Amino acid sequence: MLLTIDCGNTNTAFAIWDGSIFVANWRCATQHQRTADEYYTWLRTLMNLNNIDVAITDVIISSTVPRVVFNLRVLCDRYFSTRPYVVGKPETKLPVGVRVDAGTQVGPDRLVNTVAGFGRHGGDLIIVDFGTATTFDVADTDGAYIGGVIAPGVNLSLEALHMAAAALPHVDITQPQRVVGTNTVACMQSGVFWGYVGLIKEITARIRAERDRPMKVIATGGLAPLFQQAEDLFDTYEDDLTMHGLTVIHSYNKENP
């Protein structure tokens, strides 16, 4: 069985792939202090609770937090007796090219999403990922990653607004009933929600104009369905895009050692 691990700035997701479907998936808060023993205890407890009795033989990791990778490597070595593939490391190959400025380090999550998007939809893609940051990644006709856009994440923007202005409360993101708010919370929700709708529409339109060709927009991340309800922003939404990409990269490396 393959264990896929996607470590983001806020949460770390684990999923077990049996070769055709994900049989389980869980997530925990990303903490670089968490040890390999803690990871295993947490993971094994969840597997037992869900009556999942399988042997993990392979592991692949995508991490935007480098400090976490060491303990995840120890987890793989100590408890699964395997050396994990780590996206972004030279020994882990990608089935698509990366064409960016020399010396530029691309976030592994962005590469994984590009691989997944190309595998499912072909080239000429804009992949919008709603994470700690809101990222727009562009796949060329042949699937190569050719760059993108990074904007502050939705929840990060709300938190910054709350932290920087003492009189403004912490609010949850939701679609407001009206654009013009009649109280502080409604005003903040409207500004963030419709502001991000405008940001998504404008950036994807400018990418399409710059590329001068039709491009499909794929969304992933938990907040994408919320924004899709308000406007026809995306061609499709896929909540398992990153995990799917990890299985594709793992398979590619197994076939091309």
Short mmCIF file of C-alpha atoms in Angstrom, two decimals:
data_model
loop_
_atom_site.label_atom_id
_atom_site.label_comp_id
_atom_site.label_asym_id
_atom_site.label_seq_id
_atom_site.Cartn_x
_atom_site.Cartn_y
_atom_site.Cartn_z
CA MET A 1 0.00 0.00 0.00
CA LEU A 2 1.10 3.55 -0.74
CA LEU A 3 0.96 6.25 1.91
CA THR A 4 0.73 9.74 0.41
CA ILE A 5 1.60 12.72 2.62
CA ASP A 6 0.86 16.32 1.69
CA CYS A 7 2.37 18.70 4.24
CA GLY A 8 1.12 22.27 3.91
CA ASN A 9 1.78 25.34 5.99
CA THR A 10 -1.41 24.82 8.04
CA ASN A 11 -2.40 21.15 7.76
CA THR A 12 -0.77 17.85 6.84
CA ALA A 13 -2.89 15.30 4.98
CA PHE A 14 -2.29 11.54 4.93
CA ALA A 15 -4.03 9.10 2.57
CA ILE A 16 -3.69 5.40 1.81
CA TRP A 17 -3.82 4.39 -1.86
CA ASP A 18 -4.49 0.76 -2.80
CA GLY A 19 -3.66 1.20 -6.47
CA SER A 20 -7.14 2.18 -7.60
CA ILE A 21 -8.79 4.22 -4.82
CA PHE A 22 -7.94 6.01 -1.60
CA VAL A 23 -9.13 3.73 1.18
CA ALA A 24 -8.67 6.35 3.90
CA ASN A 25 -7.52 9.91 4.45
CA TRP A 26 -6.84 12.00 7.54
CA ARG A 27 -5.28 15.33 8.42
CA CYS A 28 -3.54 16.95 11.36
CA ALA A 29 -2.12 20.37 12.13
CA THR A 30 1.36 20.92 10.68
CA GLN A 31 3.87 21.12 13.54
CA HIS A 32 7.58 20.71 12.94
CA GLN A 33 8.04 19.58 16.56
CA ARG A 34 5.94 16.45 16.01
CA THR A 35 8.18 13.38 16.19
CA ALA A 36 8.14 10.23 14.09
CA ASP A 37 6.79 8.29 17.08
CA GLU A 38 3.92 10.76 17.48
CA TYR A 39 3.06 10.52 13.78
CA TYR A 40 2.99 6.75 13.93
CA THR A 41 0.92 6.57 17.13
CA TRP A 42 -1.63 8.98 15.66
CA LEU A 43 -1.73 7.22 12.30
CA ARG A 44 -1.93 3.69 13.70
CA THR A 45 -4.72 4.70 16.10
CA LEU A 46 -6.77 6.09 13.22
CA MET A 47 -6.13 3.00 11.11
CA ASN A 48 -7.32 0.76 13.96
CA LEU A 49 -10.41 2.88 14.56
CA ASN A 50 -11.31 2.54 10.88
CA ASN A 51 -10.51 -1.20 10.79
CA ILE A 52 -7.77 -0.68 8.24
CA ASP A 53 -5.20 -3.44 8.57
CA VAL A 54 -2.77 -2.97 5.69
CA ALA A 55 0.98 -2.90 5.33
CA ILE A 56 2.47 0.38 4.14
CA THR A 57 5.17 -0.52 1.61
CA ASP A 58 5.75 2.83 -0.13
CA VAL A 59 5.55 6.50 0.87
CA ILE A 60 5.65 9.73 -1.12
CA ILE A 61 5.83 13.17 0.48
CA SER A 62 5.13 16.69 -0.71
CA SER A 63 6.03 19.33 1.87
CA THR A 64 6.08 23.12 1.79
CA VAL A 65 7.59 23.03 5.32
CA PRO A 66 11.15 21.66 5.01
CA ARG A 67 11.61 21.24 8.78
CA VAL A 68 8.84 18.62 8.86
CA VAL A 69 10.42 16.34 6.28
CA PHE A 70 13.14 14.95 8.59
CA ASN A 71 10.69 13.43 11.07
CA LEU A 72 8.52 12.12 8.22
CA ARG A 73 11.61 10.39 6.81
CA VAL A 74 12.30 8.87 10.22
CA LEU A 75 8.66 7.69 10.36
CA CYS A 76 9.08 5.90 7.03
CA ASP A 77 12.40 4.32 7.97
CA ARG A 78 11.52 3.29 11.53
CA TYR A 79 7.96 2.05 11.11
CA PHE A 80 7.53 1.20 7.41
CA SER A 81 11.10 0.19 6.51
CA THR A 82 11.03 2.23 3.34
CA ARG A 83 12.75 5.28 1.92
CA PRO A 84 10.12 7.82 0.87
CA TYR A 85 10.01 9.73 -2.37
CA VAL A 86 10.13 13.45 -1.61
CA VAL A 87 8.83 15.76 -4.34
CA GLY A 88 11.35 18.46 -5.11
CA LYS A 89 14.39 16.30 -4.34
CA PRO A 90 16.63 15.40 -7.32
CA GLU A 91 16.03 11.67 -6.90
CA THR A 92 12.26 12.07 -7.31
CA LYS A 93 11.48 12.50 -10.99
CA LEU A 94 8.52 14.37 -12.44
CA PRO A 95 6.56 13.22 -15.51
CA VAL A 96 6.32 16.85 -16.68
CA GLY A 97 8.91 19.53 -17.29
CA VAL A 98 9.56 22.65 -15.20
CA ARG A 99 10.35 25.77 -17.21
CA VAL A 100 11.02 28.68 -14.86
CA ASP A 101 13.92 31.07 -14.22
CA ALA A 102 17.20 29.36 -13.39
CA GLY A 103 17.69 28.91 -9.66
CA THR A 104 13.99 29.25 -8.88
CA GLN A 105 12.58 26.80 -6.36
CA VAL A 106 8.97 25.89 -7.07
CA GLY A 107 6.80 24.72 -4.18
CA PRO A 108 6.37 20.94 -4.38
CA ASP A 109 2.60 21.24 -3.92
CA ARG A 110 2.42 23.37 -7.05
CA LEU A 111 4.40 20.79 -9.04
CA VAL A 112 2.20 17.97 -7.75
CA ASN A 113 -0.98 19.83 -8.70
CA THR A 114 0.40 20.45 -12.18
CA VAL A 115 1.18 16.76 -12.64
CA ALA A 116 -2.32 15.81 -11.43
CA GLY A 117 -4.05 18.41 -13.57
CA PHE A 118 -2.19 17.41 -16.71
CA GLY A 119 -2.84 13.73 -16.07
CA ARG A 120 -6.59 14.30 -15.82
CA HIS A 121 -7.20 17.18 -18.21
CA GLY A 122 -4.24 17.56 -20.56
CA GLY A 123 -2.32 20.80 -21.04
CA ASP A 124 -3.15 24.51 -21.10
CA LEU A 125 -4.38 24.66 -17.51
CA ILE A 126 -4.71 27.22 -14.77
CA ILE A 127 -4.80 25.46 -11.39
CA VAL A 128 -6.15 27.55 -8.52
CA ASP A 129 -5.32 26.18 -5.06
CA PHE A 130 -7.00 27.69 -1.99
CA GLY A 131 -4.47 27.04 0.76
CA THR A 132 -2.61 29.23 3.23
CA ALA A 133 -1.75 31.13 0.06
CA THR A 134 -4.01 31.26 -2.98
CA THR A 135 -1.88 30.07 -5.88
CA PHE A 136 -2.45 30.09 -9.63
CA ASP A 137 -0.26 27.61 -11.50
CA VAL A 138 0.00 27.39 -15.27
CA ALA A 139 0.60 24.18 -17.22
CA ASP A 140 1.77 24.48 -20.81
CA THR A 141 0.37 22.49 -23.72
CA ASP A 142 2.76 19.61 -22.93
CA GLY A 143 1.98 19.76 -19.21
CA ALA A 144 5.18 21.55 -18.21
CA TYR A 145 4.97 23.89 -15.23
CA ILE A 146 5.75 27.38 -16.57
CA GLY A 147 5.01 29.66 -13.61
CA GLY A 148 2.10 31.24 -11.86
CA VAL A 149 0.82 33.72 -9.31
CA ILE A 150 0.88 33.74 -5.49
CA ALA A 151 -1.66 35.78 -3.52
CA PRO A 152 -2.45 35.80 0.21
CA GLY A 153 -4.85 33.06 1.25
CA VAL A 154 -8.45 33.92 2.10
CA ASN A 155 -8.21 33.01 5.78
CA LEU A 156 -4.78 34.63 6.01
CA SER A 157 -6.27 37.89 4.73
CA LEU A 158 -9.08 37.75 7.28
CA GLU A 159 -6.63 37.02 10.08
CA ALA A 160 -4.34 39.87 9.02
CA LEU A 161 -7.30 42.25 8.96
CA HIS A 162 -8.31 41.18 12.46
CA MET A 163 -4.75 41.39 13.83
CA ALA A 164 -3.89 44.76 12.30
CA ALA A 165 -7.08 46.58 13.21
CA ALA A 166 -7.99 46.31 16.89
CA ALA A 167 -11.64 47.26 16.33
CA LEU A 168 -12.27 44.57 13.70
CA PRO A 169 -13.42 41.13 14.91
CA HIS A 170 -12.37 37.71 13.70
CA VAL A 171 -14.95 36.48 11.16
CA ASP A 172 -15.48 33.36 9.09
CA ILE A 173 -15.54 33.55 5.32
CA THR A 174 -18.98 33.12 3.79
CA GLN A 175 -20.97 34.51 0.89
CA PRO A 176 -22.78 37.62 2.15
CA GLN A 177 -26.40 38.19 1.22
CA ARG A 178 -25.62 41.67 -0.13
CA VAL A 179 -22.50 43.44 -1.30
CA VAL A 180 -23.12 46.48 0.91
CA GLY A 181 -22.81 45.38 4.52
CA THR A 182 -24.86 47.03 7.26
CA ASN A 183 -22.64 45.88 10.14
CA THR A 184 -18.92 45.33 10.66
CA VAL A 185 -18.95 41.57 10.18
CA ALA A 186 -20.99 41.80 6.97
CA CYS A 187 -18.70 44.53 5.64
CA MET A 188 -15.61 42.40 6.26
CA GLN A 189 -17.16 39.29 4.76
CA SER A 190 -18.26 41.19 1.68
CA GLY A 191 -14.86 42.77 1.18
CA VAL A 192 -12.99 39.49 1.42
CA PHE A 193 -15.50 37.33 -0.47
CA TRP A 194 -16.18 39.64 -3.41
CA GLY A 195 -12.61 40.84 -3.38
CA TYR A 196 -11.41 37.29 -3.97
CA VAL A 197 -14.04 36.66 -6.62
CA GLY A 198 -12.66 39.70 -8.44
CA LEU A 199 -9.08 38.57 -7.88
CA ILE A 200 -9.76 35.11 -9.31
CA LYS A 201 -11.64 36.44 -12.34
CA GLU A 202 -9.05 39.09 -13.15
CA ILE A 203 -5.97 36.92 -12.73
CA THR A 204 -7.37 34.00 -14.75
CA ALA A 205 -8.52 36.43 -17.48
CA ARG A 206 -5.09 38.03 -17.68
CA ILE A 207 -3.35 34.65 -17.83
CA ARG A 208 -5.60 33.59 -20.69
CA ALA A 209 -4.94 36.88 -22.51
CA GLU A 210 -1.20 36.58 -22.01
CA ARG A 211 -1.18 32.97 -23.20
CA ASP A 212 -3.58 33.86 -26.07
CA ARG A 213 -5.30 30.49 -26.08
CA PRO A 214 -8.20 28.68 -24.38
CA MET A 215 -7.25 27.46 -20.92
CA LYS A 216 -9.20 25.29 -18.51
CA VAL A 217 -9.37 26.45 -14.89
CA ILE A 218 -9.12 23.72 -12.25
CA ALA A 219 -9.75 24.55 -8.59
CA THR A 220 -8.71 22.67 -5.47
CA GLY A 221 -8.70 23.46 -1.78
CA GLY A 222 -11.54 23.64 0.72
CA LEU A 223 -12.86 27.11 -0.12
CA ALA A 224 -13.18 26.61 -3.88
CA PRO A 225 -16.83 25.36 -3.78
CA LEU A 226 -17.85 28.45 -1.78
CA PHE A 227 -16.57 30.79 -4.48
CA GLN A 228 -17.95 28.64 -7.28
CA GLN A 229 -21.45 29.11 -5.84
CA ALA A 230 -21.31 32.83 -6.49
CA GLU A 231 -19.74 32.97 -9.93
CA ASP A 232 -18.84 30.53 -12.69
CA LEU A 233 -15.15 30.82 -11.87
CA PHE A 234 -13.84 27.30 -12.55
CA ASP A 235 -14.34 24.59 -15.13
CA THR A 236 -14.11 21.94 -12.42
CA TYR A 237 -13.30 21.47 -8.75
CA GLU A 238 -11.25 18.53 -7.48
CA ASP A 239 -10.72 18.03 -3.76
CA ASP A 240 -8.22 15.18 -4.22
CA LEU A 241 -6.01 16.84 -6.84
CA THR A 242 -2.81 16.94 -4.79
CA MET A 243 -3.14 13.39 -3.49
CA HIS A 244 -3.86 12.14 -7.01
CA GLY A 245 -0.74 13.91 -8.24
CA LEU A 246 1.35 12.14 -5.61
CA THR A 247 0.13 8.74 -6.82
CA VAL A 248 1.01 9.69 -10.42
CA ILE A 249 4.53 10.79 -9.44
CA HIS A 250 5.04 7.65 -7.37
CA SER A 251 3.95 5.43 -10.25
CA TYR A 252 6.22 7.31 -12.67
CA ASN A 253 9.25 6.82 -10.42
CA LYS A 254 8.50 3.13 -9.97
CA GLU A 255 8.32 2.71 -13.74
CA ASN A 256 11.41 4.86 -14.37
CA PRO A 257 13.91 3.98 -11.62
#
